[in-house]
Amino acid sequence: SSTEKPILLNNIADAEDFVSGAEVAVIGFFQEPESPEASQFRLAAGRIPEVPFGLSTSPAVLSHYGVSANTVTLFRRVDNDRRDLDMNNKDIDTEKMTRFIRMNELRLVTEYDPVTAIGVMQSSLQFNLLLITDKMSPKHPERMRKFRAAAELFKGKILFILLDSNLKSNERVVSYFQLKKSQLPALAIFHTPDDEQDVMTVDEVSIERVQDFCNRFMQ
């Protein structure tokens, strides 16, 4: 897009609007907008076009979020959580910044891969619901639309995850739930503190079915 990235956030109101306007938002807090760290941050912003980046050097904004200068903070709506990357006295480059964001950018529905897996495991939400399905299926867009609508209903309670059964790296997860490819698509829910789990094969994903499955399991 032609809009300037990152967006300069000069006051608390702008920063709050910026954070609340996206599922995942990243703000770099710096003392100097032209510092080497800020330049690395701009490069990272260019690499992740789908995530909004903001930059602030306002002492009021830094103090509002309780951060020191040279901190990159990722805010996410799915579990109302944030992650801070402190760059003081550490050798943080664009590479590490990008990885930090990729790892922690959990969304309403997060696609599972080796990088997001780390963020998923560190989430404060104790319930995870996986839709294990073939992304190449012609039914995929419609399934996702319904899965996403169901995710809205459990925001802050359950982490909704999309697992593409075509990926070789996901085969272990599929077998962990003792599923065969012929049984997919399936829903798998688990409670992280005690590994309690339940699995349901679904020919069709419907909002009601997902809702029932989650409510039953949580009770």
Coordinates of C-alpha atoms in Angstrom, one line a residue:
S1 CA 0.0 0.0 0.0
S2 CA 1.1 3.6 -0.5
T3 CA 0.5 4.5 3.2
E4 CA 3.5 5.3 5.2
K5 CA 4.7 2.3 7.3
P6 CA 5.2 2.4 10.2
I7 CA 2.5 4.9 11.2
L8 CA 3.7 7.6 13.7
L9 CA 1.8 7.6 16.9
N10 CA 2.2 10.8 18.7
N11 CA -0.3 10.5 21.5
I12 CA -2.1 7.9 23.7
A13 CA -5.4 8.2 21.9
D14 CA -3.8 7.5 18.5
A15 CA -1.9 4.6 19.9
E16 CA -5.1 3.1 21.5
D17 CA -7.0 3.5 18.3
F18 CA -4.2 1.8 16.4
V19 CA -4.1 -1.2 18.7
S20 CA -7.8 -1.7 18.8
G21 CA -8.1 -1.4 15.1
A22 CA -6.5 -4.8 14.3
E23 CA -6.4 -8.4 15.3
V24 CA -2.6 -8.1 15.6
A25 CA -0.7 -4.7 15.8
V26 CA 2.9 -4.0 16.5
I27 CA 4.3 -0.8 17.9
G28 CA 8.0 0.1 18.1
F29 CA 8.8 2.4 21.1
F30 CA 12.0 4.4 20.5
Q31 CA 13.7 7.5 21.9
E32 CA 14.9 8.6 18.4
P33 CA 12.9 8.0 15.3
E34 CA 16.1 7.7 13.3
S35 CA 18.0 5.4 15.7
P36 CA 19.6 2.2 14.3
E37 CA 17.0 0.1 16.1
A38 CA 14.2 2.1 14.6
S39 CA 15.8 1.5 11.1
Q40 CA 15.8 -2.2 11.8
F41 CA 12.2 -1.9 12.9
R42 CA 11.2 -0.2 9.6
L43 CA 12.9 -3.0 7.6
A44 CA 10.8 -5.6 9.6
A45 CA 7.7 -3.6 8.9
G46 CA 8.4 -3.9 5.2
R47 CA 8.8 -7.7 5.5
I48 CA 5.4 -8.2 7.1
P49 CA 2.9 -6.3 5.0
E50 CA -0.2 -7.8 6.5
V51 CA 0.5 -6.6 10.1
P52 CA 0.1 -2.9 10.9
F53 CA 3.2 -1.3 12.4
G54 CA 3.2 1.9 14.5
L55 CA 6.2 3.8 15.9
S56 CA 6.2 6.1 18.8
T57 CA 8.8 8.3 20.5
S58 CA 6.3 10.1 22.8
P59 CA 7.3 9.7 26.5
A60 CA 3.5 9.8 27.4
V61 CA 2.8 6.9 25.1
L62 CA 5.8 4.9 26.4
S63 CA 4.7 5.5 29.9
H64 CA 1.1 4.6 29.2
Y65 CA 2.2 1.2 28.0
G66 CA 4.8 0.8 30.7
V67 CA 7.7 0.3 28.3
S68 CA 11.2 1.6 28.0
A69 CA 12.6 3.0 24.7
N70 CA 13.9 0.4 22.2
T71 CA 11.0 -2.0 22.8
V72 CA 8.9 -3.7 20.2
T73 CA 5.5 -4.7 21.5
L74 CA 3.0 -6.9 19.7
F75 CA -0.7 -6.6 20.8
R76 CA -3.2 -9.2 19.9
R77 CA -6.9 -9.4 20.3
V78 CA -7.5 -13.1 20.4
D79 CA -6.4 -13.4 24.0
N80 CA -6.1 -9.7 24.9
D81 CA -2.4 -10.3 25.4
R82 CA 0.8 -8.6 24.4
R83 CA 4.4 -9.6 24.0
D84 CA 7.4 -7.3 24.5
L85 CA 10.8 -7.6 22.8
D86 CA 13.3 -5.5 24.7
M87 CA 16.2 -4.5 22.5
N88 CA 18.3 -2.8 25.1
N89 CA 21.8 -4.4 25.5
K90 CA 20.7 -7.1 23.1
D91 CA 21.8 -7.8 19.6
I92 CA 18.3 -7.6 17.9
D93 CA 18.2 -7.3 14.2
T94 CA 15.5 -7.3 11.5
E95 CA 15.7 -11.1 11.4
K96 CA 15.0 -11.6 15.1
M97 CA 12.3 -8.9 15.1
T98 CA 10.5 -10.6 12.2
R99 CA 10.7 -14.0 13.9
F100 CA 9.4 -12.5 17.2
I101 CA 6.4 -11.1 15.3
R102 CA 5.7 -14.2 13.2
M103 CA 5.9 -16.4 16.4
N104 CA 3.5 -14.3 18.4
E105 CA 1.0 -13.1 15.8
L106 CA -1.9 -15.3 17.0
R107 CA -5.2 -14.4 15.3
L108 CA -8.8 -15.1 15.7
V109 CA -7.9 -18.2 13.6
T110 CA -4.2 -18.9 13.6
E111 CA -2.7 -21.1 11.0
Y112 CA -0.4 -23.7 12.6
D113 CA 3.2 -24.0 11.5
P114 CA 6.5 -24.6 13.2
V115 CA 6.8 -20.9 13.9
T116 CA 3.3 -20.1 15.2
A117 CA 3.4 -23.3 17.2
I118 CA 5.7 -21.6 19.7
G119 CA 3.3 -18.7 20.2
V120 CA 0.4 -21.1 20.5
M121 CA 2.1 -23.0 23.3
Q122 CA 2.9 -19.7 25.1
S123 CA -0.7 -18.3 24.9
S124 CA -2.5 -17.7 28.1
L125 CA -5.6 -19.5 26.7
Q126 CA -5.9 -23.0 28.1
F127 CA -8.3 -24.4 25.4
N128 CA -7.2 -25.0 21.8
L129 CA -9.5 -26.0 19.0
L130 CA -8.0 -27.3 15.8
L131 CA -9.7 -27.6 12.5
I132 CA -7.7 -30.3 10.7
T133 CA -8.5 -30.0 7.1
D134 CA -7.2 -29.9 3.5
K135 CA -6.7 -26.3 2.5
M136 CA -6.8 -27.3 -1.2
S137 CA -10.4 -28.6 -0.9
P138 CA -13.0 -26.5 -2.8
K139 CA -15.0 -26.4 0.4
H140 CA -12.2 -24.8 2.3
P141 CA -13.2 -21.1 2.0
E142 CA -16.7 -21.9 3.3
R143 CA -15.4 -24.0 6.1
M144 CA -13.0 -21.2 7.1
R145 CA -15.8 -18.7 7.0
K146 CA -17.9 -20.7 9.5
F147 CA -14.9 -21.6 11.7
R148 CA -14.0 -18.0 11.9
A149 CA -17.5 -17.0 12.8
A150 CA -17.5 -19.6 15.6
A151 CA -14.1 -18.2 16.8
E152 CA -15.7 -14.8 17.4
L153 CA -18.0 -16.5 20.0
F154 CA -15.1 -17.9 22.0
K155 CA -12.7 -15.0 21.8
G156 CA -10.6 -14.8 25.0
K157 CA -11.6 -18.4 25.9
I158 CA -10.4 -20.8 23.1
L159 CA -7.6 -20.4 20.7
F160 CA -8.9 -21.5 17.2
I161 CA -6.3 -23.1 15.0
L162 CA -6.3 -24.1 11.4
L163 CA -4.1 -27.2 10.6
D164 CA -3.5 -28.0 7.0
S165 CA -3.5 -31.8 6.6
N166 CA -1.4 -31.5 3.4
L167 CA 1.7 -30.3 5.2
K168 CA 4.2 -33.0 6.0
S169 CA 5.2 -31.1 9.1
N170 CA 1.6 -31.4 10.4
E171 CA 1.4 -35.2 10.1
R172 CA 2.6 -35.7 13.7
V173 CA -0.2 -33.6 15.0
V174 CA -2.8 -35.5 13.0
S175 CA -1.5 -38.8 14.4
Y176 CA -1.3 -37.4 17.9
F177 CA -5.1 -37.2 17.7
Q178 CA -5.2 -40.7 16.3
L179 CA -6.7 -39.5 13.0
K180 CA -6.3 -40.9 9.6
K181 CA -6.4 -38.8 6.4
S182 CA -9.6 -40.6 5.4
Q183 CA -11.4 -39.2 8.6
L184 CA -10.7 -35.6 7.8
P185 CA -11.9 -32.9 8.1
A186 CA -12.0 -33.1 11.9
L187 CA -12.2 -30.9 15.0
A188 CA -9.9 -31.6 17.8
I189 CA -10.0 -29.7 21.1
F190 CA -7.7 -30.0 24.0
H191 CA -7.1 -28.5 27.4
T192 CA -3.4 -27.7 27.8
P193 CA -2.9 -28.0 31.6
D194 CA -3.9 -31.7 31.6
D195 CA -3.9 -32.8 27.9
E196 CA -7.6 -33.7 28.2
Q197 CA -8.9 -33.9 24.6
D198 CA -11.8 -34.7 22.3
V199 CA -12.0 -35.3 18.6
M200 CA -14.9 -35.1 16.2
T201 CA -14.9 -35.9 12.5
V202 CA -17.0 -33.5 10.6
D203 CA -18.2 -33.7 7.0
E204 CA -19.4 -30.1 7.2
V205 CA -18.3 -27.4 9.5
S206 CA -21.2 -25.4 10.9
I207 CA -21.2 -22.7 13.6
E208 CA -23.7 -24.6 15.7
R209 CA -21.7 -27.8 15.6
V210 CA -18.5 -26.1 16.6
Q211 CA -20.3 -24.2 19.4
D212 CA -21.8 -27.4 20.8
F213 CA -18.5 -29.3 20.6
C214 CA -16.7 -26.5 22.5
N215 CA -19.4 -26.0 25.1
R216 CA -19.7 -29.7 25.8
F217 CA -15.9 -30.1 26.2
M218 CA -15.5 -27.0 28.4
Q219 CA -18.3 -28.1 30.8

